[in-house]
PDB file of N, CA and C in Angstrom:
ATOM      1  N   MET A   1      19.305 -83.162 -77.470  1.00  0.00           N
ATOM      2  CA  MET A   1      19.739 -84.003 -78.543  1.00  0.00           C
ATOM      3  C   MET A   1      21.064 -84.665 -78.514  1.00  0.00           C
ATOM      4  N   ASP A   2      21.988 -83.934 -77.697  1.00  0.00           N
ATOM      5  CA  ASP A   2      23.349 -84.594 -77.485  1.00  0.00           C
ATOM      6  C   ASP A   2      23.202 -85.880 -76.806  1.00  0.00           C
ATOM      7  N   THR A   3      22.387 -85.991 -75.715  1.00  0.00           N
ATOM      8  CA  THR A   3      22.190 -87.248 -75.067  1.00  0.00           C
ATOM      9  C   THR A   3      21.676 -88.326 -75.960  1.00  0.00           C
ATOM     10  N   VAL A   4      20.702 -88.019 -76.767  1.00  0.00           N
ATOM     11  CA  VAL A   4      20.094 -89.033 -77.738  1.00  0.00           C
ATOM     12  C   VAL A   4      21.236 -89.409 -78.685  1.00  0.00           C
ATOM     13  N   LEU A   5      22.023 -88.522 -79.238  1.00  0.00           N
ATOM     14  CA  LEU A   5      23.116 -88.938 -80.163  1.00  0.00           C
ATOM     15  C   LEU A   5      24.059 -89.834 -79.535  1.00  0.00           C
ATOM     16  N   TRP A   6      24.532 -89.569 -78.303  1.00  0.00           N
ATOM     17  CA  TRP A   6      25.474 -90.385 -77.549  1.00  0.00           C
ATOM     18  C   TRP A   6      24.893 -91.725 -77.290  1.00  0.00           C
ATOM     19  N   GLN A   7      23.638 -91.831 -76.868  1.00  0.00           N
ATOM     20  CA  GLN A   7      22.974 -93.124 -76.498  1.00  0.00           C
ATOM     21  C   GLN A   7      22.791 -93.914 -77.785  1.00  0.00           C
ATOM     22  N   THR A   8      22.332 -93.305 -78.891  1.00  0.00           N
ATOM     23  CA  THR A   8      22.053 -94.034 -80.071  1.00  0.00           C
ATOM     24  C   THR A   8      23.289 -94.437 -80.843  1.00  0.00           C
ATOM     25  N   LEU A   9      24.364 -93.622 -80.839  1.00  0.00           N
ATOM     26  CA  LEU A   9      25.536 -93.978 -81.639  1.00  0.00           C
ATOM     27  C   LEU A   9      26.637 -94.626 -80.821  1.00  0.00           C
ATOM     28  N   ALA A  10      26.705 -94.405 -79.524  1.00  0.00           N
ATOM     29  CA  ALA A  10      27.818 -94.925 -78.816  1.00  0.00           C
ATOM     30  C   ALA A  10      27.409 -95.717 -77.548  1.00  0.00           C
ATOM     31  N   GLY A  11      26.193 -95.624 -77.064  1.00  0.00           N
ATOM     32  CA  GLY A  11      25.811 -96.162 -75.841  1.00  0.00           C
ATOM     33  C   GLY A  11      25.244 -97.604 -75.880  1.00  0.00           C
ATOM     34  N   THR A  12      25.127 -98.228 -77.054  1.00  0.00           N
ATOM     35  CA  THR A  12      24.512 -99.538 -77.136  1.00  0.00           C
ATOM     36  C   THR A  12      25.425-100.369 -78.093  1.00  0.00           C
ATOM     37  N   ARG A  13      25.131-101.660 -78.083  1.00  0.00           N
ATOM     38  CA  ARG A  13      25.900-102.629 -78.825  1.00  0.00           C
ATOM     39  C   ARG A  13      25.864-102.287 -80.336  1.00  0.00           C
ATOM     40  N   GLY A  14      24.651-101.838 -80.852  1.00  0.00           N
ATOM     41  CA  GLY A  14      24.494-101.538 -82.165  1.00  0.00           C
ATOM     42  C   GLY A  14      25.001-100.161 -82.667  1.00  0.00           C
ATOM     43  N   GLY A  15      25.541 -99.373 -81.629  1.00  0.00           N
ATOM     44  CA  GLY A  15      25.921 -97.988 -81.900  1.00  0.00           C
ATOM     45  C   GLY A  15      27.003 -97.834 -83.010  1.00  0.00           C
ATOM     46  N   PRO A  16      28.017 -98.704 -83.081  1.00  0.00           N
ATOM     47  CA  PRO A  16      29.025 -98.604 -84.142  1.00  0.00           C
ATOM     48  C   PRO A  16      28.412 -98.746 -85.522  1.00  0.00           C
ATOM     49  N   ASN A  17      27.448 -99.632 -85.682  1.00  0.00           N
ATOM     50  CA  ASN A  17      26.760 -99.769 -87.024  1.00  0.00           C
ATOM     51  C   ASN A  17      25.950 -98.552 -87.350  1.00  0.00           C
ATOM     52  N   ARG A  18      25.298 -98.087 -86.342  1.00  0.00           N
ATOM     53  CA  ARG A  18      24.403 -96.936 -86.513  1.00  0.00           C
ATOM     54  C   ARG A  18      25.284 -95.679 -86.838  1.00  0.00           C
ATOM     55  N   ALA A  19      26.484 -95.559 -86.250  1.00  0.00           N
ATOM     56  CA  ALA A  19      27.426 -94.542 -86.579  1.00  0.00           C
ATOM     57  C   ALA A  19      27.807 -94.688 -88.066  1.00  0.00           C
ATOM     58  N   ARG A  20      28.077 -95.912 -88.517  1.00  0.00           N
ATOM     59  CA  ARG A  20      28.382 -96.109 -89.998  1.00  0.00           C
ATOM     60  C   ARG A  20      27.304 -95.696 -90.900  1.00  0.00           C
ATOM     61  N   VAL A  21      26.091 -96.091 -90.476  1.00  0.00           N
ATOM     62  CA  VAL A  21      24.914 -95.716 -91.183  1.00  0.00           C
ATOM     63  C   VAL A  21      24.792 -94.151 -91.322  1.00  0.00           C
ATOM     64  N   LEU A  22      24.890 -93.517 -90.237  1.00  0.00           N
ATOM     65  CA  LEU A  22      24.837 -92.094 -90.242  1.00  0.00           C
ATOM     66  C   LEU A  22      25.899 -91.352 -91.032  1.00  0.00           C
ATOM     67  N   ARG A  23      27.059 -91.888 -90.956  1.00  0.00           N
ATOM     68  CA  ARG A  23      28.209 -91.309 -91.710  1.00  0.00           C
ATOM     69  C   ARG A  23      27.922 -91.494 -93.250  1.00  0.00           C
ATOM     70  N   ALA A  24      27.407 -92.694 -93.579  1.00  0.00           N
ATOM     71  CA  ALA A  24      27.078 -93.008 -95.039  1.00  0.00           C
ATOM     72  C   ALA A  24      25.931 -92.062 -95.565  1.00  0.00           C
ATOM     73  N   LEU A  25      24.972 -91.845 -94.708  1.00  0.00           N
ATOM     74  CA  LEU A  25      23.813 -91.006 -95.085  1.00  0.00           C
ATOM     75  C   LEU A  25      24.281 -89.529 -95.228  1.00  0.00           C
ATOM     76  N   ASP A  26      25.189 -89.159 -94.383  1.00  0.00           N
ATOM     77  CA  ASP A  26      25.745 -87.795 -94.508  1.00  0.00           C
ATOM     78  C   ASP A  26      26.524 -87.585 -95.827  1.00  0.00           C
ATOM     79  N   GLU A  27      27.188 -88.623 -96.232  1.00  0.00           N
ATOM     80  CA  GLU A  27      27.925 -88.533 -97.500  1.00  0.00           C
ATOM     81  C   GLU A  27      26.975 -88.471 -98.742  1.00  0.00           C
ATOM     82  N   ARG A  28      25.878 -89.303 -98.599  1.00  0.00           N
ATOM     83  CA  ARG A  28      24.893 -89.291 -99.613  1.00  0.00           C
ATOM     84  C   ARG A  28      23.611 -89.982 -99.271  1.00  0.00           C
ATOM     85  N   PRO A  29      22.472 -89.248 -99.226  1.00  0.00           N
ATOM     86  CA  PRO A  29      21.219 -89.866 -98.794  1.00  0.00           C
ATOM     87  C   PRO A  29      20.976 -91.071 -99.766  1.00  0.00           C
ATOM     88  N   ARG A  30      20.385 -92.112 -99.233  1.00  0.00           N
ATOM     89  CA  ARG A  30      20.064 -93.319 -99.956  1.00  0.00           C
ATOM     90  C   ARG A  30      19.000 -94.100 -99.365  1.00  0.00           C
ATOM     91  N   ASN A  31      18.503 -95.103-100.051  1.00  0.00           N
ATOM     92  CA  ASN A  31      17.524 -96.013 -99.571  1.00  0.00           C
ATOM     93  C   ASN A  31      18.059 -97.182 -98.842  1.00  0.00           C
ATOM     94  N   ALA A  32      17.280 -97.986 -98.126  1.00  0.00           N
ATOM     95  CA  ALA A  32      17.772 -99.111 -97.291  1.00  0.00           C
ATOM     96  C   ALA A  32      18.570-100.133 -98.074  1.00  0.00           C
ATOM     97  N   ASN A  33      18.134-100.401 -99.286  1.00  0.00           N
ATOM     98  CA  ASN A  33      18.755-101.459-100.036  1.00  0.00           C
ATOM     99  C   ASN A  33      20.111-101.010-100.429  1.00  0.00           C
ATOM    100  N   LYS A  34      20.294 -99.784-100.982  1.00  0.00           N
ATOM    101  CA  LYS A  34      21.587 -99.235-101.329  1.00  0.00           C
ATOM    102  C   LYS A  34      22.509 -99.139-100.166  1.00  0.00           C
ATOM    103  N   LEU A  35      21.935 -98.660 -99.122  1.00  0.00           N
ATOM    104  CA  LEU A  35      22.744 -98.562 -97.825  1.00  0.00           C
ATOM    105  C   LEU A  35      23.324 -99.932 -97.377  1.00  0.00           C
ATOM    106  N   ALA A  36      22.440-100.920 -97.363  1.00  0.00           N
ATOM    107  CA  ALA A  36      22.873-102.224 -97.021  1.00  0.00           C
ATOM    108  C   ALA A  36      23.950-102.725 -97.891  1.00  0.00           C
ATOM    109  N   ASP A  37      23.868-102.533 -99.181  1.00  0.00           N
ATOM    110  CA  ASP A  37      24.929-102.949-100.238  1.00  0.00           C
ATOM    111  C   ASP A  37      26.242-102.121 -99.901  1.00  0.00           C
ATOM    112  N   ASP A  38      26.027-100.886 -99.755  1.00  0.00           N
ATOM    113  CA  ASP A  38      27.276-100.039 -99.593  1.00  0.00           C
ATOM    114  C   ASP A  38      27.995-100.365 -98.320  1.00  0.00           C
ATOM    115  N   LEU A  39      27.325-100.781 -97.223  1.00  0.00           N
ATOM    116  CA  LEU A  39      27.988-100.951 -95.955  1.00  0.00           C
ATOM    117  C   LEU A  39      28.123-102.496 -95.798  1.00  0.00           C
ATOM    118  N   ASP A  40      27.797-103.364 -96.690  1.00  0.00           N
ATOM    119  CA  ASP A  40      27.989-104.748 -96.536  1.00  0.00           C
ATOM    120  C   ASP A  40      27.219-105.226 -95.304  1.00  0.00           C
ATOM    121  N   LEU A  41      25.945-104.827 -95.196  1.00  0.00           N
ATOM    122  CA  LEU A  41      25.087-105.232 -94.142  1.00  0.00           C
ATOM    123  C   LEU A  41      23.948-106.022 -94.664  1.00  0.00           C
ATOM    124  N   ALA A  42      23.399-106.999 -93.892  1.00  0.00           N
ATOM    125  CA  ALA A  42      22.130-107.617 -94.277  1.00  0.00           C
ATOM    126  C   ALA A  42      21.072-106.565 -94.409  1.00  0.00           C
ATOM    127  N   TYR A  43      20.179-106.679 -95.335  1.00  0.00           N
ATOM    128  CA  TYR A  43      19.022-105.720 -95.514  1.00  0.00           C
ATOM    129  C   TYR A  43      18.342-105.504 -94.250  1.00  0.00           C
ATOM    130  N   ASN A  44      17.937-106.588 -93.495  1.00  0.00           N
ATOM    131  CA  ASN A  44      17.221-106.492 -92.270  1.00  0.00           C
ATOM    132  C   ASN A  44      17.952-105.678 -91.181  1.00  0.00           C
ATOM    133  N   THR A  45      19.280-105.912 -91.159  1.00  0.00           N
ATOM    134  CA  THR A  45      20.123-105.157 -90.165  1.00  0.00           C
ATOM    135  C   THR A  45      20.145-103.724 -90.554  1.00  0.00           C
ATOM    136  N   ALA A  46      20.289-103.377 -91.800  1.00  0.00           N
ATOM    137  CA  ALA A  46      20.219-101.959 -92.184  1.00  0.00           C
ATOM    138  C   ALA A  46      18.888-101.375 -91.894  1.00  0.00           C
ATOM    139  N   ARG A  47      17.799-102.093 -92.164  1.00  0.00           N
ATOM    140  CA  ARG A  47      16.434-101.600 -91.819  1.00  0.00           C
ATOM    141  C   ARG A  47      16.276-101.270 -90.268  1.00  0.00           C
ATOM    142  N   TYR A  48      16.811-102.254 -89.524  1.00  0.00           N
ATOM    143  CA  TYR A  48      16.732-102.148 -88.068  1.00  0.00           C
ATOM    144  C   TYR A  48      17.409-100.849 -87.560  1.00  0.00           C
ATOM    145  N   HIS A  49      18.667-100.587 -88.050  1.00  0.00           N
ATOM    146  CA  HIS A  49      19.354 -99.460 -87.612  1.00  0.00           C
ATOM    147  C   HIS A  49      18.753 -98.188 -88.130  1.00  0.00           C
ATOM    148  N   LEU A  50      18.179 -98.247 -89.310  1.00  0.00           N
ATOM    149  CA  LEU A  50      17.448 -97.027 -89.890  1.00  0.00           C
ATOM    150  C   LEU A  50      16.265 -96.715 -88.978  1.00  0.00           C
ATOM    151  N   ASP A  51      15.519 -97.792 -88.583  1.00  0.00           N
ATOM    152  CA  ASP A  51      14.387 -97.574 -87.765  1.00  0.00           C
ATOM    153  C   ASP A  51      14.733 -96.949 -86.411  1.00  0.00           C
ATOM    154  N   VAL A  52      15.821 -97.509 -85.782  1.00  0.00           N
ATOM    155  CA  VAL A  52      16.276 -96.902 -84.499  1.00  0.00           C
ATOM    156  C   VAL A  52      16.709 -95.394 -84.644  1.00  0.00           C
ATOM    157  N   LEU A  53      17.414 -95.152 -85.721  1.00  0.00           N
ATOM    158  CA  LEU A  53      17.806 -93.817 -85.868  1.00  0.00           C
ATOM    159  C   LEU A  53      16.688 -92.871 -86.224  1.00  0.00           C
ATOM    160  N   GLU A  54      15.709 -93.330 -86.992  1.00  0.00           N
ATOM    161  CA  GLU A  54      14.495 -92.504 -87.293  1.00  0.00           C
ATOM    162  C   GLU A  54      13.660 -92.283 -86.054  1.00  0.00           C
ATOM    163  N   GLU A  55      13.418 -93.341 -85.231  1.00  0.00           N
ATOM    164  CA  GLU A  55      12.629 -93.224 -84.060  1.00  0.00           C
ATOM    165  C   GLU A  55      13.154 -92.240 -83.116  1.00  0.00           C
ATOM    166  N   ASN A  56      14.478 -92.039 -83.090  1.00  0.00           N
ATOM    167  CA  ASN A  56      15.196 -91.172 -82.196  1.00  0.00           C
ATOM    168  C   ASN A  56      15.380 -89.804 -82.802  1.00  0.00           C
ATOM    169  N   GLY A  57      14.892 -89.549 -83.973  1.00  0.00           N
ATOM    170  CA  GLY A  57      15.084 -88.240 -84.611  1.00  0.00           C
ATOM    171  C   GLY A  57      16.396 -87.846 -85.191  1.00  0.00           C
ATOM    172  N   VAL A  58      17.262 -88.954 -85.360  1.00  0.00           N
ATOM    173  CA  VAL A  58      18.634 -88.689 -85.829  1.00  0.00           C
ATOM    174  C   VAL A  58      18.640 -88.570 -87.341  1.00  0.00           C
ATOM    175  N   ILE A  59      17.702 -89.319 -87.971  1.00  0.00           N
ATOM    176  CA  ILE A  59      17.545 -89.339 -89.490  1.00  0.00           C
ATOM    177  C   ILE A  59      16.123 -89.038 -89.781  1.00  0.00           C
ATOM    178  N   THR A  60      15.907 -88.629 -90.987  1.00  0.00           N
ATOM    179  CA  THR A  60      14.547 -88.518 -91.523  1.00  0.00           C
ATOM    180  C   THR A  60      14.471 -89.153 -92.790  1.00  0.00           C
ATOM    181  N   SER A  61      13.231 -89.418 -93.256  1.00  0.00           N
ATOM    182  CA  SER A  61      13.054 -90.057 -94.569  1.00  0.00           C
ATOM    183  C   SER A  61      12.023 -89.440 -95.447  1.00  0.00           C
ATOM    184  N   SER A  62      12.045 -89.737 -96.708  1.00  0.00           N
ATOM    185  CA  SER A  62      11.083 -89.247 -97.655  1.00  0.00           C
ATOM    186  C   SER A  62       9.776 -90.021 -97.324  1.00  0.00           C
ATOM    187  N   GLU A  63       8.706 -89.538 -97.967  1.00  0.00           N
ATOM    188  CA  GLU A  63       7.337 -90.117 -97.637  1.00  0.00           C
ATOM    189  C   GLU A  63       7.020 -91.316 -98.467  1.00  0.00           C
ATOM    190  N   ALA A  64       7.891 -91.689 -99.419  1.00  0.00           N
ATOM    191  CA  ALA A  64       7.601 -92.807-100.299  1.00  0.00           C
ATOM    192  C   ALA A  64       7.667 -94.080 -99.446  1.00  0.00           C
ATOM    193  N   ASN A  65       6.834 -95.036 -99.774  1.00  0.00           N
ATOM    194  CA  ASN A  65       6.753 -96.386 -99.151  1.00  0.00           C
ATOM    195  C   ASN A  65       7.856 -97.259 -99.801  1.00  0.00           C
ATOM    196  N   TYR A  66       7.913 -97.208-101.162  1.00  0.00           N
ATOM    197  CA  TYR A  66       9.005 -98.004-101.793  1.00  0.00           C
ATOM    198  C   TYR A  66      10.192 -97.136-102.225  1.00  0.00           C
ATOM    199  N   GLY A  67      11.369 -97.570-101.818  1.00  0.00           N
ATOM    200  CA  GLY A  67      12.490 -96.835-102.135  1.00  0.00           C
ATOM    201  C   GLY A  67      12.683 -95.525-101.299  1.00  0.00           C
ATOM    202  N   THR A  68      12.148 -95.588-100.067  1.00  0.00           N
ATOM    203  CA  THR A  68      12.338 -94.475 -99.111  1.00  0.00           C
ATOM    204  C   THR A  68      13.716 -94.015 -99.003  1.00  0.00           C
ATOM    205  N   VAL A  69      14.046 -92.744 -99.145  1.00  0.00           N
ATOM    206  CA  VAL A  69      15.401 -92.271 -98.997  1.00  0.00           C
ATOM    207  C   VAL A  69      15.578 -91.663 -97.561  1.00  0.00           C
ATOM    208  N   TYR A  70      16.716 -91.970 -97.033  1.00  0.00           N
ATOM    209  CA  TYR A  70      16.988 -91.482 -95.676  1.00  0.00           C
ATOM    210  C   TYR A  70      18.162 -90.509 -95.677  1.00  0.00           C
ATOM    211  N   LEU A  71      18.119 -89.566 -94.736  1.00  0.00           N
ATOM    212  CA  LEU A  71      19.159 -88.588 -94.579  1.00  0.00           C
ATOM    213  C   LEU A  71      19.185 -88.004 -93.143  1.00  0.00           C
ATOM    214  N   PRO A  72      20.221 -87.434 -92.731  1.00  0.00           N
ATOM    215  CA  PRO A  72      20.308 -86.913 -91.361  1.00  0.00           C
ATOM    216  C   PRO A  72      19.249 -85.845 -91.223  1.00  0.00           C
ATOM    217  N   SER A  73      18.654 -85.788 -90.030  1.00  0.00           N
ATOM    218  CA  SER A  73      17.606 -84.835 -89.698  1.00  0.00           C
ATOM    219  C   SER A  73      18.218 -83.492 -89.547  1.00  0.00           C
ATOM    220  N   GLU A  74      17.417 -82.433 -89.596  1.00  0.00           N
ATOM    221  CA  GLU A  74      17.877 -81.083 -89.317  1.00  0.00           C
ATOM    222  C   GLU A  74      18.392 -80.923 -87.926  1.00  0.00           C
ATOM    223  N   ARG A  75      17.677 -81.562 -86.955  1.00  0.00           N
ATOM    224  CA  ARG A  75      18.184 -81.568 -85.583  1.00  0.00           C
ATOM    225  C   ARG A  75      19.533 -82.156 -85.481  1.00  0.00           C
ATOM    226  N   THR A  76      19.811 -83.210 -86.228  1.00  0.00           N
ATOM    227  CA  THR A  76      21.184 -83.817 -86.120  1.00  0.00           C
ATOM    228  C   THR A  76      22.147 -82.919 -86.781  1.00  0.00           C
ATOM    229  N   ARG A  77      21.846 -82.319 -87.898  1.00  0.00           N
ATOM    230  CA  ARG A  77      22.721 -81.321 -88.567  1.00  0.00           C
ATOM    231  C   ARG A  77      23.030 -80.149 -87.652  1.00  0.00           C
ATOM    232  N   ASN A  78      22.117 -79.695 -86.805  1.00  0.00           N
ATOM    233  CA  ASN A  78      22.334 -78.678 -85.902  1.00  0.00           C
ATOM    234  C   ASN A  78      23.288 -79.046 -84.714  1.00  0.00           C
ATOM    235  N   HIS A  79      23.507 -80.286 -84.543  1.00  0.00           N
ATOM    236  CA  HIS A  79      24.344 -80.866 -83.471  1.00  0.00           C
ATOM    237  C   HIS A  79      25.493 -81.680 -84.187  1.00  0.00           C
ATOM    238  N   TRP A  80      25.898 -81.302 -85.314  1.00  0.00           N
ATOM    239  CA  TRP A  80      26.867 -82.138 -86.044  1.00  0.00           C
ATOM    240  C   TRP A  80      28.290 -82.162 -85.392  1.00  0.00           C
ATOM    241  N   GLU A  81      28.589 -81.148 -84.565  1.00  0.00           N
ATOM    242  CA  GLU A  81      29.912 -81.163 -83.832  1.00  0.00           C
ATOM    243  C   GLU A  81      29.889 -82.307 -82.857  1.00  0.00           C
ATOM    244  N   THR A  82      28.700 -82.653 -82.226  1.00  0.00           N
ATOM    245  CA  THR A  82      28.569 -83.769 -81.255  1.00  0.00           C
ATOM    246  C   THR A  82      28.761 -85.048 -82.074  1.00  0.00           C
ATOM    247  N   VAL A  83      28.104 -85.108 -83.295  1.00  0.00           N
ATOM    248  CA  VAL A  83      28.168 -86.334 -84.063  1.00  0.00           C
ATOM    249  C   VAL A  83      29.638 -86.597 -84.463  1.00  0.00           C
ATOM    250  N   GLU A  84      30.353 -85.530 -84.779  1.00  0.00           N
ATOM    251  CA  GLU A  84      31.791 -85.744 -85.139  1.00  0.00           C
ATOM    252  C   GLU A  84      32.608 -86.258 -83.963  1.00  0.00           C
ATOM    253  N   ASP A  85      32.310 -85.738 -82.827  1.00  0.00           N
ATOM    254  CA  ASP A  85      32.965 -86.179 -81.569  1.00  0.00           C
ATOM    255  C   ASP A  85      32.695 -87.700 -81.294  1.00  0.00           C
ATOM    256  N   ILE A  86      31.456 -88.054 -81.522  1.00  0.00           N
ATOM    257  CA  ILE A  86      31.097 -89.448 -81.296  1.00  0.00           C
ATOM    258  C   ILE A  86      31.715 -90.359 -82.354  1.00  0.00           C
ATOM    259  N   LEU A  87      31.692 -89.952 -83.600  1.00  0.00           N
ATOM    260  CA  LEU A  87      32.255 -90.761 -84.702  1.00  0.00           C
ATOM    261  C   LEU A  87      33.717 -90.974 -84.471  1.00  0.00           C
ATOM    262  N   THR A  88      34.414 -89.954 -83.955  1.00  0.00           N
ATOM    263  CA  THR A  88      35.869 -90.114 -83.656  1.00  0.00           C
ATOM    264  C   THR A  88      36.078 -91.116 -82.596  1.00  0.00           C
ATOM    265  N   GLN A  89      35.252 -91.117 -81.627  1.00  0.00           N
ATOM    266  CA  GLN A  89      35.485 -92.088 -80.466  1.00  0.00           C
ATOM    267  C   GLN A  89      35.086 -93.478 -80.881  1.00  0.00           C
ATOM    268  N   VAL A  90      34.011 -93.595 -81.701  1.00  0.00           N
ATOM    269  CA  VAL A  90      33.602 -94.912 -82.093  1.00  0.00           C
ATOM    270  C   VAL A  90      34.613 -95.562 -83.002  1.00  0.00           C
ATOM    271  N   ASP A  91      35.255 -94.726 -83.834  1.00  0.00           N
ATOM    272  CA  ASP A  91      36.367 -95.195 -84.713  1.00  0.00           C
ATOM    273  C   ASP A  91      37.583 -95.709 -83.979  1.00  0.00           C
ATOM    274  N   ASP A  92      37.842 -95.258 -82.757  1.00  0.00           N
ATOM    275  CA  ASP A  92      39.046 -95.603 -82.023  1.00  0.00           C
ATOM    276  C   ASP A  92      39.058 -97.087 -81.584  1.00  0.00           C
TER     277      ASP A  92
END
């Protein structure tokens, strides 16, 4: 999981935005629309980053089709020390 976190959050051009998304979801789970508003991202950009994070098991979502709520996955929570290391480096 550490490798997935590093690659997803710091190893690509979109990593810093995904790091912002993960940090926001850690503060409070929310849906894509609210996340886009809160982070001042275009809705499609927020959706893209949510999809990448979910495909890599970094976040999980509710089962609802409309208003799906996203939050960090249990696997990510189990590796939160690595997430904190990454977020610190991405912020520099």
